[in-house]
Amino acid sequence: MRKLKNSELNRLSVDEFKSSDKTPIIVILDNIRSLNNIGSVFRTSDAFLIEKVYLCGITAKPPHKDIHRTALGATDSVAWEYREDTLELVKELQENGVKVASVEQADEAILLNKFHPEKSNTYALIFGNEVKGVQQEVVSASDYVLEIPQFGTKHSLNISVSVGVVIWDVFSKLDL
């Protein structure tokens, strides 16, 4: 077995990425503090052809050197927009037929492995602040709450890890 060279990976150019059909997933970052986490989310979103990333509240916006350091240019390929109020955004997306899911530990949460997305829907996945999580009013307004099953002692994951786990799971279940 031989590792592939970068030139063998058939990566899309930024223009090709922008004109490609996107995965019907939107990522919403609700008051994320860490610039490195934000950059990592952009990179994961690029990897799975995510439709759009919304940066809400105190979440920093590109261009910023610390976001760029982990995004590795994905802020140029992935569509993004800043919104001050996450709850207003959620309501707007729902009015446009988007199914909204907060990723959080909550009563009545659906374990991620039990969640079955419908191919005909677009899903907005909300990831919250590193300490406080997704705002309660946003959780309450969501169509679903998804919880990543965890079996250790910590019961929390870094937000960038959570984004990777959830996007991969939903992406693989959409079977595009």
XYZ file of N, CA and C in Angstrom:
528
model
N 0.835 -1.163 0.000
C 0.000 0.000 0.000
C 0.886 1.235 0.000
N 0.483 2.242 -0.791
C 1.266 3.459 -0.921
C 0.387 4.673 -0.652
N 0.894 5.559 0.170
C 0.176 6.808 0.405
C 0.095 7.599 -0.892
N -1.037 8.261 -1.097
C -1.204 9.090 -2.279
C -0.540 10.444 -2.085
N -0.029 10.985 -3.174
C 0.523 12.332 -3.169
C -0.640 13.313 -3.313
N -0.439 14.530 -2.848
C -1.481 15.549 -2.977
C -1.943 15.695 -4.416
N -1.023 15.582 -5.357
C -1.372 15.741 -6.773
C -2.268 14.607 -7.278
N -2.351 13.513 -6.546
C -3.180 12.372 -6.940
C -4.572 12.395 -6.313
N -4.877 13.375 -5.506
C -6.129 13.383 -4.750
C -7.315 13.962 -5.514
N -7.084 14.531 -6.689
C -8.173 15.081 -7.510
C -9.053 16.056 -6.735
N -8.430 16.971 -6.038
C -9.161 17.978 -5.266
C -9.822 18.988 -6.197
N -10.968 19.488 -5.780
C -11.651 20.527 -6.529
C -10.928 21.859 -6.347
N -10.981 22.693 -7.367
C -10.528 24.070 -7.199
C -11.624 24.813 -6.431
N -11.320 26.009 -5.965
C -12.323 26.797 -5.252
C -13.513 27.069 -6.166
N -13.258 27.397 -7.421
C -14.353 27.654 -8.372
C -15.185 26.393 -8.610
N -14.525 25.249 -8.746
C -15.257 23.991 -8.928
C -16.100 23.673 -7.693
N -15.537 23.914 -6.510
C -16.272 23.696 -5.260
C -17.529 24.554 -5.243
N -17.370 25.833 -5.545
C -18.503 26.767 -5.481
C -19.616 26.394 -6.450
N -19.257 25.816 -7.589
C -20.278 25.472 -8.587
C -20.804 24.039 -8.422
N -20.251 23.280 -7.486
C -20.682 21.898 -7.257
C -22.016 21.841 -6.528
N -22.752 20.741 -6.756
C -23.934 20.481 -5.953
C -23.478 20.267 -4.518
N -24.210 20.858 -3.586
C -23.824 20.781 -2.181
C -24.638 19.730 -1.433
N -24.054 19.265 -0.360
C -24.740 18.384 0.576
C -25.807 19.220 1.282
N -27.023 18.706 1.428
C -28.094 19.513 2.033
C -27.952 19.638 3.559
N -26.801 20.138 3.969
C -26.513 20.368 5.381
C -25.991 21.788 5.533
N -26.527 22.494 6.519
C -26.082 23.831 6.906
C -25.523 23.704 8.313
N -24.426 24.382 8.581
C -23.831 24.369 9.919
C -24.036 25.741 10.539
N -24.507 25.750 11.784
C -24.690 26.996 12.532
C -23.807 26.929 13.775
N -22.953 27.926 13.918
C -22.100 28.017 15.108
C -22.675 29.087 16.018
N -23.129 28.662 17.189
C -23.810 29.517 18.154
C -22.834 29.954 19.244
N -22.263 31.151 19.065
C -21.385 31.760 20.086
C -20.135 30.936 20.381
N -19.429 30.552 19.337
C -18.181 29.786 19.493
C -17.037 30.744 19.800
N -16.270 30.438 20.825
C -15.182 31.322 21.269
C -13.862 31.044 20.572
N -13.561 29.802 20.322
C -12.235 29.418 19.836
C -12.111 29.614 18.326
N -11.153 30.441 17.947
C -10.898 30.691 16.528
C -10.395 29.425 15.834
N -9.637 28.602 16.543
C -9.172 27.349 15.962
C -10.340 26.399 15.701
N -11.315 26.362 16.599
C -12.505 25.534 16.372
C -13.273 26.019 15.148
N -13.398 27.326 15.004
C -14.103 27.889 13.851
C -13.402 27.473 12.559
N -12.095 27.600 12.521
C -11.333 27.194 11.337
C -11.492 25.718 11.035
N -11.485 24.906 12.066
C -11.658 23.465 11.885
C -13.024 23.134 11.314
N -14.058 23.857 11.759
C -15.410 23.645 11.233
C -15.452 23.975 9.739
N -14.788 25.034 9.338
C -14.733 25.365 7.915
C -14.062 24.249 7.114
N -12.998 23.709 7.645
C -12.278 22.645 6.942
C -13.132 21.393 6.805
N -13.838 21.019 7.866
C -14.740 19.866 7.806
C -15.884 20.143 6.841
N -16.401 21.354 6.852
C -17.490 21.729 5.952
C -17.054 21.665 4.499
N -15.834 22.037 4.228
C -15.279 21.914 2.877
C -15.197 20.442 2.476
N -14.737 19.598 3.374
C -14.549 18.179 3.070
C -15.852 17.492 2.659
N -16.982 17.962 3.206
C -18.264 17.309 2.933
C -19.197 18.150 2.069
N -18.643 19.143 1.369
C -19.434 20.002 0.467
C -20.675 20.576 1.142
N -20.489 21.082 2.357
C -21.598 21.651 3.124
C -22.135 22.888 2.409
N -23.448 23.034 2.457
C -24.127 24.133 1.756
C -23.688 25.510 2.251
N -23.652 25.689 3.586
C -23.315 27.003 4.133
C -22.996 26.883 5.610
N -22.180 27.806 6.103
C -21.878 27.928 7.521
C -22.372 29.300 7.977
N -23.135 29.306 9.065
C -23.560 30.564 9.679
C -22.774 30.756 10.960
N -22.208 31.924 11.124
C -21.461 32.301 12.310
C -22.342 33.263 13.099
N -22.701 32.891 14.321
C -23.686 33.670 15.071
C -23.133 34.181 16.399
N -23.676 35.325 16.828
C -23.324 35.878 18.129
C -21.878 36.293 18.202
N -21.166 35.795 19.217
C -19.766 36.176 19.425
C -18.803 35.399 18.532
N -19.307 34.493 17.709
C -18.443 33.711 16.833
C -17.685 34.659 15.900
N -16.365 34.523 15.874
C -15.534 35.393 15.042
C -15.731 35.074 13.561
N -15.406 36.065 12.722
C -15.573 35.935 11.278
C -14.224 36.018 10.588
N -14.099 35.322 9.457
C -12.910 35.518 8.631
C -12.927 36.935 8.049
N -11.829 37.478 7.643
C -10.495 36.885 7.742
C -9.891 37.097 9.133
N -9.263 36.081 9.619
C -8.539 36.147 10.883
C -7.450 35.083 10.834
N -6.234 35.454 11.229
C -5.106 34.521 11.090
C -5.319 33.214 11.841
N -5.969 33.244 13.021
C -6.166 32.016 13.785
C -7.242 31.123 13.178
N -8.236 31.718 12.525
C -9.218 30.915 11.784
C -8.529 30.324 10.563
N -7.786 31.144 9.857
C -7.105 30.700 8.638
C -6.120 29.557 8.920
N -5.467 29.613 10.065
C -4.455 28.601 10.413
C -5.044 27.191 10.393
N -6.266 27.023 10.869
C -6.869 25.686 10.874
C -7.787 25.456 9.676
N -8.331 26.522 9.098
C -9.231 26.369 7.943
C -8.461 26.022 6.671
N -7.201 26.415 6.606
C -6.351 26.140 5.445
C -7.006 26.542 4.119
N -7.665 27.706 4.104
C -8.266 28.211 2.879
C -9.733 27.856 2.694
N -10.303 27.050 3.579
C -11.705 26.636 3.418
C -12.679 27.806 3.579
N -12.235 28.904 4.184
C -13.107 30.080 4.273
C -13.312 30.707 2.899
N -12.472 30.354 1.938
C -12.632 30.847 0.564
C -13.575 29.967 -0.244
N -13.686 28.703 0.114
C -14.524 27.783 -0.667
C -15.929 27.642 -0.095
N -16.060 27.562 1.208
C -17.357 27.324 1.848
C -18.114 28.645 1.993
N -19.357 28.666 1.552
C -20.197 29.851 1.726
C -20.456 30.070 3.211
N -20.378 31.307 3.648
C -20.638 31.612 5.046
C -21.281 32.979 5.170
N -21.913 33.163 6.317
C -22.590 34.423 6.596
C -22.618 34.625 8.100
N -22.499 35.883 8.522
C -22.613 36.207 9.938
C -24.041 36.627 10.243
N -24.569 36.147 11.350
C -25.871 36.566 11.877
C -25.707 36.836 13.363
N -26.212 37.939 13.819
C -26.088 38.281 15.230
C -26.938 37.379 16.114
N -28.150 37.066 15.666
C -29.114 36.358 16.510
C -29.398 34.956 15.963
N -28.970 33.952 16.683
C -29.153 32.565 16.263
C -30.629 32.196 16.184
N -31.417 32.613 17.157
C -32.833 32.264 17.180
C -33.568 32.828 15.965
N -33.294 34.061 15.602
C -33.912 34.648 14.399
C -33.545 33.838 13.161
N -32.286 33.428 13.063
C -31.837 32.614 11.935
C -32.586 31.287 11.898
N -32.727 30.643 13.048
C -33.437 29.357 13.122
C -34.858 29.512 12.587
N -35.550 30.530 13.037
C -36.937 30.756 12.590
C -36.996 31.006 11.090
N -36.050 31.781 10.567
C -36.001 32.058 9.131
C -35.764 30.776 8.328
N -34.832 29.961 8.768
C -34.553 28.708 8.067
C -35.767 27.789 8.100
N -36.418 27.699 9.253
C -37.609 26.854 9.363
C -38.724 27.341 8.435
N -38.880 28.639 8.321
C -39.885 29.198 7.404
C -39.591 28.808 5.955
N -38.324 28.542 5.673
C -37.911 28.135 4.328
C -37.817 26.622 4.174
N -38.377 25.875 5.124
C -38.464 24.428 5.016
C -37.255 23.644 5.498
N -36.283 24.326 6.090
C -35.090 23.646 6.609
C -35.423 23.029 7.964
N -35.004 21.784 8.168
C -35.168 21.106 9.451
C -33.966 21.462 10.323
N -34.228 21.940 11.526
C -33.178 22.450 12.403
C -32.946 21.480 13.559
N -31.676 21.140 13.770
C -31.309 20.220 14.845
C -30.189 20.821 15.686
N -30.459 21.022 16.967
C -29.404 21.414 17.890
C -28.657 20.153 18.301
N -27.356 20.252 18.384
C -26.545 19.136 18.865
C -26.242 19.449 20.324
N -26.911 18.700 21.193
C -26.884 19.047 22.609
C -27.328 17.840 23.427
N -27.039 17.873 24.712
C -27.541 16.871 25.634
C -28.799 17.451 26.269
N -29.927 16.832 25.990
C -31.206 17.367 26.466
C -32.203 16.231 26.637
N -33.221 16.482 27.473
C -34.283 15.487 27.567
C -34.953 15.413 26.194
N -35.397 14.289 25.826
C -36.030 14.034 24.535
C -35.078 14.156 23.345
N -33.784 14.204 23.611
C -32.813 14.210 22.506
C -32.851 12.857 21.803
N -32.571 12.888 20.515
C -32.459 11.661 19.727
C -30.981 11.313 19.669
N -30.640 10.096 20.065
C -29.245 9.680 19.940
C -28.884 9.666 18.459
N -27.718 10.185 18.144
C -27.296 10.338 16.760
C -27.413 9.043 15.967
N -27.061 7.925 16.575
C -27.135 6.639 15.874
C -28.576 6.204 15.603
N -29.553 6.845 16.247
C -30.975 6.528 16.031
C -31.660 7.540 15.102
N -30.929 8.571 14.678
C -31.488 9.621 13.822
C -31.438 9.184 12.363
N -32.567 9.335 11.683
C -32.662 8.929 10.279
C -33.126 10.113 9.431
N -32.174 10.873 8.876
C -32.558 12.030 8.063
C -33.219 11.590 6.763
N -34.137 12.421 6.283
C -34.804 12.159 5.014
C -34.038 12.867 3.905
N -33.803 12.177 2.822
C -33.021 12.733 1.719
C -33.641 13.979 1.114
N -34.946 14.140 1.263
C -35.636 15.273 0.637
C -35.504 16.563 1.448
N -34.930 16.501 2.645
C -34.818 17.683 3.503
C -33.412 18.255 3.500
N -33.350 19.548 3.802
C -32.087 20.196 4.142
C -32.070 20.308 5.656
N -30.927 20.019 6.264
C -30.790 20.038 7.720
C -29.799 21.111 8.146
N -30.196 21.903 9.121
C -29.291 22.853 9.766
C -28.888 22.258 11.103
N -27.601 22.110 11.310
C -27.056 21.518 12.529
C -26.416 22.623 13.357
N -26.889 22.793 14.582
C -26.414 23.879 15.450
C -25.461 23.320 16.495
N -24.295 23.954 16.577
C -23.276 23.581 17.556
C -23.030 24.787 18.455
N -22.964 24.544 19.766
C -22.937 25.641 20.717
C -21.601 25.933 21.350
N -21.631 26.965 22.149
C -20.498 27.482 22.896
C -19.779 26.366 23.656
N -18.465 26.489 23.708
C -17.628 25.455 24.315
C -17.944 25.194 25.781
N -18.496 26.172 26.491
C -18.816 26.000 27.910
C -20.320 25.839 28.121
N -21.108 26.709 27.506
C -22.548 26.755 27.769
C -23.389 25.951 26.789
N -22.808 25.508 25.689
C -23.561 24.759 24.696
C -24.466 25.652 23.873
N -25.465 25.049 23.251
C -26.441 25.780 22.450
C -27.391 26.496 23.412
N -27.713 27.748 23.099
C -28.632 28.520 23.942
C -29.957 27.769 24.119
N -30.515 27.794 25.335
C -31.763 27.080 25.617
C -32.893 27.504 24.689
N -33.020 28.792 24.409
C -34.110 29.246 23.537
C -33.955 28.682 22.129
N -32.732 28.459 21.701
C -32.472 27.869 20.386
C -32.791 26.375 20.419
N -32.390 25.699 21.482
C -32.729 24.282 21.654
C -34.244 24.117 21.621
N -34.950 24.963 22.361
C -36.417 24.875 22.436
C -37.080 25.096 21.081
N -36.489 25.918 20.233
C -37.065 26.232 18.923
C -36.703 25.200 17.853
N -35.773 24.321 18.148
C -35.295 23.353 17.160
C -36.329 22.273 16.879
N -36.270 21.735 15.668
C -37.138 20.617 15.297
C -36.678 19.319 15.967
N -35.378 19.198 16.153
C -34.781 18.006 16.773
C -33.654 18.462 17.696
N -33.342 17.619 18.642
C -32.094 17.740 19.392
C -31.388 16.410 19.205
N -30.169 16.486 18.706
C -29.371 15.282 18.480
C -28.281 15.205 19.533
N -28.082 14.006 20.060
C -27.052 13.796 21.072
C -26.089 12.723 20.595
N -24.817 13.025 20.687
C -23.792 12.045 20.341
C -23.663 11.085 21.525
N -23.900 9.786 21.310
C -23.737 8.838 22.420
C -22.286 8.854 22.918
N -22.126 8.886 24.226
C -20.792 8.881 24.825
C -20.800 7.924 26.009
N -19.693 7.244 26.219
C -19.672 6.165 27.196
C -18.593 6.313 28.266
N -17.791 7.372 28.181
C -16.719 7.572 29.147
C -17.155 8.405 30.333
N -16.213 9.066 30.959
C -16.492 9.842 32.168
C -16.745 11.320 31.887
N -16.348 11.841 30.753
C -16.408 13.283 30.501
C -17.741 13.767 29.951
N -18.379 13.010 29.111
C -19.658 13.386 28.513
C -19.621 14.731 27.801
N -18.486 15.017 27.178
C -18.395 16.191 26.320
C -17.276 15.962 25.317
N -17.444 16.574 24.157
C -16.432 16.520 23.109
C -16.101 17.945 22.693
N -14.898 18.147 22.199
C -14.558 19.440 21.620
C -15.527 19.722 20.478
N -15.898 20.967 20.306
C -16.889 21.301 19.275
C -16.441 20.873 17.884
N -15.165 21.025 17.571
C -14.722 20.638 16.224
C -14.832 19.121 16.029
N -14.630 18.362 17.078
C -14.810 16.908 17.007
C -16.295 16.587 16.840
N -17.148 17.270 17.607
C -18.594 17.058 17.490
C -19.076 17.348 16.073
N -18.589 18.428 15.486
C -18.976 18.773 14.112
C -18.580 17.650 13.161
N -17.371 17.150 13.287
C -16.921 16.066 12.417
C -17.759 14.810 12.564
N -18.040 14.439 13.792
C -18.826 13.231 14.060
C -20.235 13.373 13.482
N -20.895 14.486 13.773
C -22.290 14.661 13.355
C -22.404 14.821 11.846
N -21.539 15.640 11.255
C -21.611 15.806 9.799
C -21.366 14.471 9.106
N -20.364 13.737 9.529
C -20.099 12.448 8.896
C -21.298 11.513 9.024
N -21.891 11.471 10.214
C -23.017 10.570 10.434
C -24.194 10.942 9.543
N -24.577 12.214 9.528
C -25.723 12.639 8.712
C -25.403 12.475 7.228
N -24.205 12.872 6.827
C -23.770 12.724 5.434
C -23.863 11.270 4.980
N -23.371 10.358 5.785
C -23.371 8.944 5.396
C -24.788 8.387 5.335
N -25.682 8.882 6.173
C -27.069 8.406 6.165
C -27.863 8.991 4.999
N -27.463 10.151 4.503
C -28.147 10.721 3.343
C -27.838 9.935 2.082
N -26.734 9.190 2.095
C -26.384 8.275 1.006
C -26.505 8.967 -0.356
N -25.801 10.086 -0.478
C -25.873 10.884 -1.715
C -25.037 10.314 -2.832
